[in-house]
Amino acid sequence: DWMTTNVSLPPALERFTRECVAEGRYSNVSEVVRTGLRLLQEYEEERRKFAASIEEAQAEADRHGTSPIEEVLAEVNAIIDKHST
């Protein structure tokens, strides 16, 4: 089922959508908006996957008792400082 929704666009986006149609890439403004929403949907799904992978990596680090990057970098800098004097 298709849902009809009215969308207000700022002038710049209105021009852009009309240009897309005029150039023949899309049949109408609705098609341009649908394509944009599909791309946003894909972006949001990738963002969710990325966030989940970060959380998973943090959980794994917590399980294995690894150190936060700040601690590792501090230790590396201390070693470099010790050997550079």
XYZ file of N, CA and C in Angstrom:
255
model
N 0.831 -1.188 0.000
C 0.000 0.000 0.000
C 0.874 1.249 0.000
N 0.525 2.187 -0.828
C 1.240 3.454 -0.901
C 0.593 4.444 0.039
N 1.407 5.236 0.690
C 0.920 6.277 1.580
C 1.191 7.621 0.916
N 0.207 8.485 0.925
C 0.392 9.814 0.362
C 0.741 10.764 1.498
N 1.853 11.469 1.336
C 2.325 12.416 2.334
C 2.789 13.669 1.621
N 2.398 14.811 2.116
C 2.894 16.069 1.569
C 4.179 16.448 2.288
N 5.159 16.863 1.532
C 6.454 17.230 2.101
C 6.788 18.642 1.661
N 7.203 19.457 2.603
C 7.645 20.817 2.277
C 9.161 20.811 2.162
N 9.671 21.349 1.065
C 11.112 21.397 0.836
C 11.576 22.842 0.813
N 12.756 23.104 1.361
C 13.315 24.450 1.220
C 13.624 24.690 -0.259
N 13.717 25.948 -0.660
C 13.911 26.267 -2.082
C 15.068 25.526 -2.749
N 16.176 25.390 -2.084
C 17.336 24.733 -2.701
C 17.033 23.267 -3.017
N 16.373 22.571 -2.097
C 16.035 21.177 -2.351
C 14.922 21.053 -3.384
N 14.015 21.996 -3.390
C 12.963 22.003 -4.417
C 13.589 22.138 -5.802
N 14.547 23.069 -5.942
C 15.245 23.240 -7.221
C 15.979 21.964 -7.615
N 16.660 21.388 -6.658
C 17.422 20.164 -6.921
C 16.508 19.049 -7.414
N 15.398 18.830 -6.731
C 14.498 17.753 -7.148
C 13.938 18.020 -8.538
N 13.590 19.253 -8.821
C 13.059 19.596 -10.147
C 14.140 19.406 -11.225
N 15.391 19.747 -10.900
C 16.490 19.546 -11.850
C 16.693 18.056 -12.141
N 16.589 17.229 -11.110
C 16.731 15.780 -11.303
C 15.676 15.262 -12.272
N 14.454 15.753 -12.127
C 13.370 15.342 -13.020
C 13.612 15.903 -14.417
N 13.984 17.185 -14.512
C 14.202 17.826 -15.811
C 15.324 17.155 -16.591
N 16.331 16.667 -15.887
C 17.454 16.000 -16.547
C 17.121 14.565 -16.936
N 15.951 14.098 -16.554
C 15.497 12.774 -16.946
C 15.954 11.632 -16.073
N 16.616 11.944 -14.978
C 17.083 10.870 -14.097
C 15.939 10.245 -13.310
N 14.891 11.019 -13.092
C 13.726 10.562 -12.338
C 12.465 10.997 -13.066
N 11.392 10.252 -12.844
C 10.125 10.552 -13.529
C 9.383 11.722 -12.908
N 9.518 11.865 -11.577
C 8.801 12.936 -10.874
C 9.465 13.207 -9.531
N 8.999 14.243 -8.868
C 9.590 14.648 -7.582
C 9.430 13.545 -6.544
N 8.299 12.843 -6.561
C 8.086 11.761 -5.591
C 9.161 10.684 -5.725
N 9.534 10.382 -6.939
C 10.569 9.375 -7.161
C 11.912 9.853 -6.602
N 12.212 11.131 -6.754
C 13.447 11.695 -6.197
C 13.431 11.561 -4.674
N 12.322 11.916 -4.065
C 12.209 11.853 -2.604
C 12.303 10.400 -2.122
N 11.645 9.474 -2.814
C 11.721 8.060 -2.431
C 13.157 7.552 -2.496
N 13.871 7.934 -3.555
C 15.266 7.514 -3.684
C 16.095 8.072 -2.537
N 15.878 9.343 -2.216
C 16.594 9.950 -1.097
C 16.303 9.244 0.216
N 15.052 8.877 0.429
C 14.693 8.185 1.662
C 15.285 6.779 1.707
N 15.351 6.097 0.563
C 15.988 4.778 0.527
C 17.465 4.890 0.891
N 18.120 5.915 0.341
C 19.536 6.117 0.667
C 19.718 6.420 2.152
N 18.830 7.224 2.709
C 18.882 7.529 4.141
C 18.656 6.260 4.955
N 17.719 5.432 4.514
C 17.446 4.166 5.199
C 18.693 3.283 5.193
N 19.375 3.176 4.043
C 20.603 2.389 3.952
C 21.689 2.961 4.857
N 21.825 4.295 4.854
C 22.819 4.954 5.698
C 22.556 4.652 7.178
N 21.296 4.773 7.586
C 20.954 4.532 8.987
C 21.212 3.084 9.378
N 20.942 2.144 8.477
C 21.208 0.731 8.755
C 22.711 0.507 8.912
N 23.515 1.098 8.037
C 24.970 0.976 8.151
C 25.470 1.621 9.440
N 24.882 2.753 9.813
C 25.262 3.428 11.055
C 24.945 2.532 12.256
N 23.776 1.884 12.232
C 23.409 0.981 13.331
C 24.373 -0.211 13.403
N 24.720 -0.758 12.234
C 25.663 -1.882 12.215
C 27.021 -1.458 12.764
N 27.470 -0.264 12.373
C 28.764 0.238 12.853
C 28.730 0.428 14.365
N 27.664 1.046 14.868
C 27.538 1.265 16.314
C 27.522 -0.074 17.053
N 26.823 -1.069 16.504
C 26.774 -2.387 17.129
C 28.159 -3.030 17.139
N 28.925 -2.848 16.062
C 30.267 -3.439 16.015
C 31.184 -2.774 17.033
N 31.024 -1.471 17.220
C 31.827 -0.770 18.239
C 31.471 -1.290 19.627
N 30.166 -1.436 19.892
C 29.736 -1.954 21.191
C 30.246 -3.376 21.401
N 30.202 -4.180 20.352
C 30.690 -5.559 20.437
C 32.190 -5.582 20.718
N 32.936 -4.718 20.053
C 34.381 -4.655 20.284
C 34.678 -4.219 21.715
N 33.898 -3.252 22.223
C 34.105 -2.802 23.608
C 33.788 -3.921 24.589
N 32.699 -4.653 24.324
C 32.333 -5.765 25.203
C 33.417 -6.835 25.191
N 33.964 -7.123 24.009
C 35.044 -8.110 23.913
C 36.277 -7.625 24.659
N 36.580 -6.357 24.515
C 37.724 -5.794 25.231
C 37.508 -5.898 26.737
N 36.292 -5.636 27.188
C 35.985 -5.738 28.620
C 36.131 -7.180 29.105
N 35.689 -8.152 28.291
C 35.784 -9.566 28.675
C 37.241 -10.020 28.782
N 38.084 -9.510 27.899
C 39.478 -9.940 27.870
C 40.387 -9.064 28.716
N 39.819 -8.062 29.339
C 40.599 -7.220 30.234
C 41.605 -6.339 29.523
N 41.317 -5.962 28.301
C 42.245 -5.085 27.589
C 42.102 -3.665 28.108
N 43.088 -2.864 27.786
C 43.135 -1.493 28.272
C 42.499 -0.530 27.272
N 41.919 0.538 27.791
C 41.405 1.573 26.884
C 42.551 2.194 26.088
N 42.269 2.696 24.909
C 43.294 3.253 24.021
C 44.080 4.371 24.693
N 43.423 5.152 25.547
C 44.133 6.249 26.231
C 45.265 5.709 27.101
N 44.997 4.583 27.782
C 46.041 3.985 28.629
C 47.181 3.434 27.784
N 46.831 2.778 26.693
C 47.851 2.222 25.803
C 48.722 3.336 25.247
N 48.092 4.418 24.772
C 48.858 5.536 24.224
C 49.746 6.178 25.278
N 49.255 6.289 26.502
C 50.065 6.857 27.586
C 51.297 5.991 27.842
N 51.104 4.665 27.830
C 52.238 3.759 28.030
C 53.238 3.862 26.884
N 52.738 3.925 25.660
C 53.617 4.062 24.491
C 54.405 5.363 24.589
N 53.729 6.438 24.904
C 54.427 7.740 25.041
C 55.466 7.698 26.149
N 55.182 7.031 27.261
C 56.146 6.922 28.359
C 57.385 6.147 27.898
N 57.172 5.079 27.151
C 58.307 4.281 26.637
C 59.144 5.119 25.684
N 58.483 5.853 24.800
C 59.203 6.706 23.839
C 59.997 7.767 24.585
N 59.358 8.407 25.559
C 60.053 9.435 26.354
C 61.251 8.853 27.085
N 61.116 7.675 27.635
C 62.194 7.025 28.391
C 63.394 6.738 27.489
N 63.131 6.326 26.263
C 64.210 5.962 25.353
C 64.751 7.123 24.527
N 64.094 8.248 24.571
C 64.563 9.370 23.775
C 65.419 10.338 24.577
N 65.600 10.053 25.871
C 66.445 10.952 26.680
C 67.820 10.404 26.897
